[in-house]
Tab-separated table of C-alpha atoms in Angstrom:
chain	number	residue	atom	x	y	z
A	1	MET	CA	-70.474	-94.845	-76.864
A	2	THR	CA	-70.907	-94.999	-80.619
A	3	ILE	CA	-72.790	-98.102	-81.681
A	4	PRO	CA	-71.011	-99.829	-84.601
A	5	TYR	CA	-74.300	-100.460	-86.415
A	6	GLU	CA	-76.202	-97.334	-85.477
A	7	ASN	CA	-79.284	-96.597	-87.632
A	8	THR	CA	-79.571	-100.228	-88.724
A	9	VAL	CA	-81.496	-103.170	-87.265
A	10	SER	CA	-81.175	-106.914	-87.592
A	11	SER	CA	-83.238	-108.378	-90.406
A	12	SER	CA	-84.659	-110.762	-87.778
A	13	SER	CA	-86.375	-107.876	-85.976
A	14	VAL	CA	-88.170	-106.860	-89.186
A	15	LEU	CA	-89.000	-110.491	-89.978
A	16	ASP	CA	-90.447	-111.003	-86.500
A	17	LEU	CA	-92.704	-107.946	-86.851
A	18	LEU	CA	-93.860	-109.005	-90.324
A	19	ASP	CA	-94.673	-112.540	-89.153
A	20	THR	CA	-96.600	-111.149	-86.193
A	21	ILE	CA	-98.626	-108.839	-88.459
A	22	ASN	CA	-99.444	-111.749	-90.737
A	23	SER	CA	-100.626	-113.812	-87.747
A	24	PHE	CA	-103.429	-111.376	-86.951
A	25	SER	CA	-106.181	-109.776	-89.028
A	26	ILE	CA	-105.639	-106.254	-87.770
A	27	ILE	CA	-104.969	-104.579	-91.112
A	28	SER	CA	-106.576	-104.961	-94.515
A	29	LYS	CA	-105.082	-107.503	-96.906
A	30	ASP	CA	-104.934	-104.687	-99.464
A	31	VAL	CA	-102.202	-102.927	-97.453
A	32	LYS	CA	-98.850	-103.587	-99.100
A	33	LEU	CA	-96.199	-104.869	-96.704
A	34	PRO	CA	-92.473	-105.437	-97.387
A	35	GLU	CA	-91.616	-108.800	-98.932
A	36	ARG	CA	-90.730	-111.338	-96.227
A	37	ASP	CA	-87.963	-112.935	-98.324
A	38	ALA	CA	-85.884	-109.744	-98.061
A	39	PHE	CA	-85.338	-110.355	-94.316
A	40	ILE	CA	-84.690	-114.090	-93.933
A	41	ASN	CA	-80.868	-113.838	-93.863
A	42	PRO	CA	-79.869	-113.511	-90.168
A	43	GLU	CA	-76.562	-111.854	-91.121
A	44	THR	CA	-78.250	-108.980	-92.910
A	45	ARG	CA	-78.721	-105.564	-91.341
A	46	ILE	CA	-81.469	-103.269	-92.552
A	47	ASN	CA	-81.800	-99.488	-92.485
A	48	GLU	CA	-83.733	-98.756	-89.276
A	49	GLN	CA	-86.159	-96.538	-91.158
A	50	VAL	CA	-87.651	-99.708	-92.680
A	51	ILE	CA	-88.941	-100.937	-89.322
A	52	ILE	CA	-89.961	-97.435	-88.192
A	53	ASP	CA	-92.011	-96.971	-91.368
A	54	LEU	CA	-93.524	-100.423	-90.861
A	55	TRP	CA	-94.597	-99.511	-87.329
A	56	HIS	CA	-96.230	-96.301	-88.532
A	57	LEU	CA	-97.963	-98.156	-91.350
A	58	ILE	CA	-99.516	-100.541	-88.815
A	59	ASP	CA	-100.404	-97.625	-86.559
A	60	LYS	CA	-102.244	-95.981	-89.438
A	61	GLU	CA	-103.983	-99.052	-90.826
A	62	SER	CA	-104.728	-101.112	-87.702
A	63	ARG	CA	-108.370	-101.841	-86.977
A	64	VAL	CA	-107.462	-102.722	-83.377
A	65	PRO	CA	-106.124	-99.878	-81.161
A	66	SER	CA	-104.508	-102.317	-78.707
A	67	TYR	CA	-102.507	-104.125	-81.377
A	68	GLY	CA	-99.208	-103.486	-79.557
A	69	LEU	CA	-100.376	-105.512	-76.568
A	70	ILE	CA	-101.684	-108.259	-78.850
A	71	PHE	CA	-98.381	-108.455	-80.690
A	72	GLY	CA	-96.518	-108.729	-77.386
A	73	GLN	CA	-98.559	-111.728	-76.294
A	74	HIS	CA	-97.505	-113.605	-79.401
A	75	VAL	CA	-93.960	-115.028	-79.413
A	76	GLN	CA	-92.905	-115.987	-82.948
A	77	PRO	CA	-90.661	-119.115	-82.801
A	78	SER	CA	-90.129	-119.082	-86.589
A	79	SER	CA	-88.532	-115.634	-86.663
A	80	LYS	CA	-86.932	-115.185	-83.251
A	81	GLY	CA	-83.495	-115.044	-84.854
A	82	LEU	CA	-80.079	-115.923	-83.525
A	83	LEU	CA	-80.353	-113.830	-80.348
A	84	GLY	CA	-83.698	-115.385	-79.450
A	85	SER	CA	-82.221	-118.838	-79.965
A	86	LEU	CA	-79.206	-117.933	-77.834
A	87	VAL	CA	-81.163	-116.740	-74.801
A	88	SER	CA	-83.290	-119.889	-74.914
A	89	GLN	CA	-80.150	-121.877	-74.040
A	90	CYS	CA	-79.226	-119.787	-70.971
A	91	GLU	CA	-79.109	-121.304	-67.479
A	92	THR	CA	-81.511	-119.016	-65.588
A	93	LEU	CA	-84.052	-116.348	-66.426
A	94	LYS	CA	-81.630	-113.699	-65.159
A	95	ASP	CA	-78.863	-115.134	-67.330
A	96	ALA	CA	-81.251	-115.055	-70.296
A	97	PHE	CA	-82.191	-111.401	-69.751
A	98	MET	CA	-78.595	-110.306	-69.160
A	99	THR	CA	-77.572	-112.036	-72.399
A	100	PHE	CA	-80.484	-110.421	-74.211
A	101	ILE	CA	-79.507	-106.985	-72.895
A	102	LYS	CA	-75.854	-107.566	-73.796
A	103	TYR	CA	-76.672	-108.084	-77.482
A	104	LEU	CA	-79.844	-106.018	-77.792
A	105	ASP	CA	-78.197	-103.279	-79.853
A	106	TRP	CA	-77.527	-105.948	-82.488
A	107	MET	CA	-81.301	-106.367	-82.856
A	108	ASN	CA	-82.243	-102.690	-82.564
A	109	PRO	CA	-79.872	-100.029	-81.142
A	110	SER	CA	-82.817	-97.692	-80.460
A	111	GLU	CA	-84.240	-100.041	-77.809
A	112	ASN	CA	-82.795	-100.277	-74.336
A	113	TRP	CA	-83.479	-102.614	-71.409
A	114	GLN	CA	-81.975	-102.315	-67.951
A	115	LEU	CA	-82.073	-104.993	-65.254
A	116	ILE	CA	-81.927	-103.724	-61.659
A	117	ASP	CA	-81.536	-106.264	-58.856
A	118	ASP	CA	-82.095	-104.936	-55.308
A	119	GLY	CA	-81.835	-108.372	-53.690
A	120	GLN	CA	-85.582	-108.861	-53.373
A	121	TYR	CA	-86.977	-107.674	-56.697
A	122	ILE	CA	-85.904	-107.520	-60.318
A	123	ASP	CA	-86.920	-104.371	-62.197
A	124	LEU	CA	-86.792	-104.428	-65.990
A	125	ILE	CA	-86.784	-100.875	-67.357
A	126	PHE	CA	-87.506	-100.305	-71.026
A	127	SER	CA	-86.966	-97.242	-73.221
A	128	VAL	CA	-86.946	-96.412	-76.921
A	129	ASN	CA	-84.985	-93.586	-78.551
A	130	SER	CA	-87.569	-90.793	-78.663
A	131	GLU	CA	-85.841	-89.116	-81.617
A	132	LYS	CA	-86.725	-92.072	-83.853
A	133	ARG	CA	-90.484	-91.499	-83.418
A	134	TYR	CA	-91.547	-95.081	-82.745
A	135	PRO	CA	-95.286	-95.234	-81.897
A	136	ILE	CA	-96.482	-96.045	-78.361
A	137	ALA	CA	-97.620	-99.446	-79.656
A	138	SER	CA	-93.952	-100.437	-80.020
A	139	ILE	CA	-93.474	-99.835	-76.283
A	140	GLU	CA	-96.641	-101.775	-75.461
A	141	ARG	CA	-95.418	-104.619	-77.612
A	142	GLY	CA	-91.893	-104.602	-76.124
A	143	MET	CA	-93.160	-104.629	-72.537
A	144	SER	CA	-95.852	-107.234	-73.182
A	145	TRP	CA	-93.494	-109.410	-75.221
A	146	ILE	CA	-90.871	-109.544	-72.487
A	147	VAL	CA	-93.434	-110.997	-70.060
A	148	SER	CA	-94.710	-113.504	-72.645
A	149	TRP	CA	-91.140	-114.437	-73.442
A	150	ALA	CA	-90.367	-115.053	-69.742
A	151	ARG	CA	-93.371	-117.352	-69.538
A	152	THR	CA	-92.227	-119.218	-72.641
A	153	LEU	CA	-88.713	-119.688	-71.249
A	154	MET	CA	-90.001	-120.848	-67.857
A	155	GLY	CA	-92.725	-123.057	-69.311
A	156	LYS	CA	-95.217	-121.749	-66.747
A	157	ASP	CA	-97.071	-118.636	-65.663
A	158	VAL	CA	-94.941	-115.733	-64.470
A	159	SER	CA	-96.368	-113.251	-61.979
A	160	VAL	CA	-95.745	-109.516	-62.339
A	161	ILE	CA	-95.707	-107.485	-59.118
A	162	PHE	CA	-96.441	-104.229	-60.942
A	163	ALA	CA	-95.920	-102.546	-64.299
A	164	SER	CA	-95.552	-98.827	-64.968
A	165	PHE	CA	-95.757	-96.954	-68.264
A	166	ALA	CA	-94.454	-93.518	-69.228
A	167	PHE	CA	-97.478	-92.704	-71.395
A	168	THR	CA	-101.004	-91.678	-70.445
A	169	LYS	CA	-103.709	-94.230	-69.746
A	170	PRO	CA	-105.295	-95.403	-73.052
A	171	HIS	CA	-109.022	-96.109	-73.355
A	172	TYR	CA	-108.265	-99.845	-73.619
A	173	HIS	CA	-106.281	-99.813	-70.335
A	174	GLU	CA	-108.145	-102.803	-68.892
A	175	LEU	CA	-106.450	-105.039	-71.500
A	176	PHE	CA	-103.095	-104.403	-69.811
A	177	ASN	CA	-104.260	-106.589	-66.908
A	178	LEU	CA	-104.130	-109.692	-69.130
A	179	ASN	CA	-100.327	-109.652	-69.255
A	180	PHE	CA	-99.288	-107.406	-66.366
A	181	GLY	CA	-101.775	-108.204	-63.615
A	182	GLU	CA	-103.802	-105.732	-61.569
A	183	ASN	CA	-101.088	-103.293	-60.475
A	184	ILE	CA	-100.731	-100.961	-63.458
A	185	ILE	CA	-99.416	-97.386	-63.298
A	186	PHE	CA	-99.681	-94.919	-66.202
A	187	SER	CA	-98.006	-91.510	-66.712
A	188	SER	CA	-95.016	-92.847	-64.778
A	189	SER	CA	-91.445	-91.604	-65.065
A	190	GLN	CA	-90.392	-94.845	-66.743
A	191	ASN	CA	-91.568	-98.065	-68.360
A	192	CYS	CA	-90.874	-100.712	-65.738
A	193	ILE	CA	-91.882	-104.297	-64.904
A	194	ARG	CA	-91.156	-105.678	-61.420
A	195	PHE	CA	-90.740	-109.383	-60.637
A	196	ASN	CA	-89.742	-111.396	-57.566
A	197	LYS	CA	-85.997	-112.071	-57.675
A	198	ALA	CA	-86.500	-115.753	-56.835
A	199	LEU	CA	-88.144	-116.244	-60.228
A	200	PHE	CA	-85.021	-115.069	-62.046
A	201	ASP	CA	-82.788	-117.534	-60.194
A	202	GLN	CA	-84.717	-120.562	-61.430
A	203	LYS	CA	-83.169	-122.744	-64.144
A	204	LEU	CA	-84.649	-122.850	-67.615
A	205	LEU	CA	-85.861	-126.165	-68.999
A	206	SER	CA	-84.079	-125.537	-72.311
A	207	TYR	CA	-80.659	-124.831	-70.738
A	208	ASN	CA	-77.869	-126.194	-72.930
A	209	PRO	CA	-74.373	-124.756	-72.270
A	210	TYR	CA	-72.862	-126.437	-75.336
A	211	LEU	CA	-75.459	-125.008	-77.711
A	212	LYS	CA	-75.320	-121.641	-75.962
A	213	ASP	CA	-71.564	-121.438	-76.590
A	214	ILE	CA	-71.991	-122.283	-80.278
A	215	LEU	CA	-74.763	-119.716	-80.783
A	216	GLU	CA	-72.917	-116.978	-78.893
A	217	ARG	CA	-69.756	-117.480	-80.941
A	218	LYS	CA	-71.839	-117.347	-84.108
A	219	LEU	CA	-73.553	-114.149	-82.994
A	220	LYS	CA	-70.198	-112.556	-82.131
A	221	SER	CA	-68.983	-113.482	-85.606
A	222	PHE	CA	-72.003	-111.749	-87.173
A	223	ILE	CA	-71.375	-108.667	-85.040
A	224	ALA	CA	-67.681	-108.519	-85.977
A	225	LYS	CA	-68.588	-108.834	-89.640
A	226	SER	CA	-71.151	-106.050	-89.268
A	227	LYS	CA	-68.555	-103.781	-87.660
A	228	ARG	CA	-66.193	-104.358	-90.579
A	229	LYS	CA	-68.964	-103.501	-93.026
A	230	ASN	CA	-69.826	-100.386	-91.062
A	231	LYS	CA	-66.196	-99.267	-91.089
A	232	LEU	CA	-66.085	-99.896	-94.823
A	233	ALA	CA	-69.290	-97.934	-95.364
A	234	GLY	CA	-67.924	-95.006	-93.371
A	235	SER	CA	-65.047	-94.525	-95.799
A	236	ILE	CA	-66.611	-95.302	-99.165
A	237	ARG	CA	-64.397	-94.632	-102.181
A	238	LYS	CA	-64.888	-95.579	-105.784
A	239	GLU	CA	-62.099	-98.150	-105.380
A	240	THR	CA	-64.177	-99.858	-102.690
A	241	ILE	CA	-67.224	-100.019	-104.937
A	242	ASN	CA	-65.100	-101.301	-107.822
A	243	GLU	CA	-63.833	-104.128	-105.605
A	244	LEU	CA	-67.364	-105.055	-104.529
A	245	ILE	CA	-68.576	-104.984	-108.127
A	246	LEU	CA	-65.802	-107.399	-109.081
A	247	ILE	CA	-66.777	-109.711	-106.212
A	248	PHE	CA	-70.511	-109.681	-106.936
A	249	LEU	CA	-70.521	-109.665	-110.756
A	250	PRO	CA	-70.064	-113.446	-111.135
A	251	GLN	CA	-72.878	-113.937	-108.614
A	252	ASN	CA	-75.160	-111.646	-110.637
A	253	LYS	CA	-75.487	-109.432	-107.534
A	254	ALA	CA	-73.545	-106.340	-108.650
A	255	THR	CA	-76.544	-104.031	-108.336
A	256	ILE	CA	-76.736	-100.746	-106.478
A	257	ASP	CA	-79.427	-102.112	-104.140
A	258	TYR	CA	-77.473	-105.240	-103.244
A	259	ILE	CA	-74.250	-103.323	-102.572
A	260	CYS	CA	-76.084	-100.681	-100.521
A	261	ASN	CA	-77.699	-103.419	-98.435
A	262	TYR	CA	-74.313	-105.107	-98.044
A	263	LEU	CA	-72.823	-101.847	-96.747
A	264	ASN	CA	-75.920	-100.986	-94.678
A	265	ILE	CA	-76.311	-97.620	-96.404
A	266	SER	CA	-78.996	-95.961	-98.492
A	267	ARG	CA	-78.788	-95.304	-102.226
A	268	GLN	CA	-78.702	-91.586	-101.440
A	269	THR	CA	-75.638	-92.020	-99.219
A	270	LEU	CA	-73.790	-93.948	-101.912
A	271	PHE	CA	-74.794	-91.360	-104.502
A	272	ARG	CA	-73.429	-88.516	-102.345
A	273	GLN	CA	-70.161	-90.324	-101.588
A	274	LEU	CA	-69.461	-91.142	-105.237
A	275	LYS	CA	-70.485	-87.663	-106.385
A	276	LYS	CA	-67.586	-86.298	-104.315
A	277	GLU	CA	-65.308	-88.238	-106.666
A	278	ASN	CA	-67.194	-87.065	-109.772
A	279	THR	CA	-68.606	-90.476	-110.565
A	280	ASN	CA	-71.662	-92.680	-109.949
A	281	PHE	CA	-72.514	-96.349	-109.583
A	282	LYS	CA	-73.619	-96.832	-113.199
A	283	THR	CA	-70.334	-95.432	-114.497
A	284	LEU	CA	-68.262	-97.637	-112.172
A	285	LEU	CA	-70.231	-100.755	-113.106
A	286	ASP	CA	-69.829	-100.033	-116.806
A	287	SER	CA	-66.100	-99.304	-116.461
A	288	THR	CA	-65.487	-102.472	-114.436
A	289	ARG	CA	-67.321	-104.583	-116.988
A	290	LYS	CA	-65.380	-102.980	-119.831
A	291	ASN	CA	-61.994	-103.746	-118.272
A	292	LEU	CA	-62.950	-107.221	-117.105
A	293	ALA	CA	-64.413	-108.179	-120.495
A	294	ILE	CA	-61.024	-108.003	-122.184
A	295	ASP	CA	-59.341	-110.182	-119.567
A	296	LEU	CA	-62.109	-112.771	-119.792
A	297	LEU	CA	-62.178	-112.828	-123.606
A	298	ASN	CA	-58.411	-113.247	-123.759
A	299	ASP	CA	-58.836	-116.542	-121.950
A	300	LYS	CA	-59.653	-118.927	-124.788
A	301	ASP	CA	-61.330	-121.348	-122.394
A	302	ASN	CA	-64.116	-118.855	-121.740
A	303	SER	CA	-67.052	-119.054	-124.114
A	304	ILE	CA	-68.832	-115.809	-124.976
A	305	GLN	CA	-71.852	-117.076	-123.048
A	306	ARG	CA	-69.638	-117.641	-120.023
A	307	VAL	CA	-68.053	-114.185	-120.305
A	308	SER	CA	-71.480	-112.602	-120.531
A	309	GLU	CA	-72.631	-114.410	-117.369
A	310	MET	CA	-69.487	-113.482	-115.433
A	311	LEU	CA	-70.104	-109.846	-116.316
A	312	GLY	CA	-73.596	-110.083	-114.873
A	313	TYR	CA	-75.607	-109.817	-118.092
A	314	ALA	CA	-78.927	-111.612	-118.234
A	315	GLU	CA	-78.788	-111.726	-122.050
A	316	VAL	CA	-75.756	-112.263	-124.296
A	317	SER	CA	-77.173	-109.658	-126.688
A	318	SER	CA	-76.758	-107.003	-123.979
A	319	PHE	CA	-73.073	-107.921	-123.692
A	320	TYR	CA	-72.651	-107.717	-127.496
A	321	THR	CA	-74.188	-104.233	-127.547
A	322	ALA	CA	-72.044	-102.993	-124.651
A	323	PHE	CA	-68.826	-104.367	-126.181
A	324	VAL	CA	-69.416	-102.529	-129.462
A	325	ARG	CA	-70.004	-99.327	-127.499
A	326	TRP	CA	-66.809	-99.807	-125.500
A	327	HIS	CA	-64.414	-100.829	-128.255
A	328	ASN	CA	-66.108	-99.908	-131.539
A	329	THR	CA	-65.832	-103.520	-132.675
A	330	SER	CA	-67.819	-106.714	-132.179
A	331	VAL	CA	-66.895	-109.524	-129.814
A	332	SER	CA	-66.311	-111.936	-132.690
A	333	GLN	CA	-64.084	-109.450	-134.548
A	334	TYR	CA	-62.073	-108.840	-131.388
A	335	ARG	CA	-61.483	-112.572	-130.879
A	336	LYS	CA	-60.457	-113.038	-134.538
A	337	LYS	CA	-57.855	-110.279	-134.143
A	338	GLN	CA	-56.585	-111.925	-130.994
A	339	GLN	CA	-56.239	-115.235	-132.790
A	340	VAL	CA	-54.070	-113.575	-135.414
A	341	ILE	CA	-51.937	-111.881	-132.766
A	342	ASP	CA	-51.552	-115.073	-130.764
A	343	LYS	CA	-50.829	-117.239	-133.824
A	344	PRO	CA	-47.148	-118.251	-133.763
A	345	SER	CA	-45.112	-117.137	-136.779
A	346	SER	CA	-43.746	-119.915	-139.023
């Protein structure tokens, strides 16, 4: 099945990782991290390479080899996002995990959890797309976090029967006992955590069916919107970019970075798509401003300052310069000519 938002992740997943990094002193303060403010909108999707690069940056700069386990023991309530809020309102632990699995590709399509119920035990099996080159620490964090998360949802300690990992035993292997108990297997065929089934049938203290319904409908709305954006991005034409420029100009957001983020594509992808039509973003922005300027100036109720702002210029002088370049006349001269044309004959 093709995932509608393949190669992108929820901004909440990046925000959660950033907040976790900032909670621990495992890397030098001199290491430059992405700005947190870029990921606070829960509707935004981010190129997956951002979070992959962030993981590798931590892997390179971390002063603590077991940082993945440490991260997993720390549940960030401030950045858990819409999905995290949704599962908190589920009826049972099994309901919470099934809901989490159902919408996991919204958070990160490269991660996969399976829940296997044999009537006596619940096995949670975790995998990460090997082609994306996530470090082992991301698996340690995912496995450790799911146990910590279960404990948070239940409001009490949660016993693990055994945990297996598909990588070789690290030198800090004894630290795995803190979250997974004594029965740890390395170099296994899969990453798996086993629990007693009875635990998953227990009700959560935070269960709220009304709030769960509201949050799930909101999440579905975000997903539908993301699918529409993805479909739009898959068939980019200059007309599409022109329409987006017109929408975002009055908001002062008609920049290549903003539109690329809106479409969940890279600048390089947009460049290649527009090059096929023998144009580029700068040319389209300039052309749109040129055409829109005349319509706005012809409305006598629009001041020049207002026209400049609606065209996305930070300074009126920049608009003056552009108008002369477009029409070989000044804004004031153009408006005087229009006054003469519009003046009724006696």
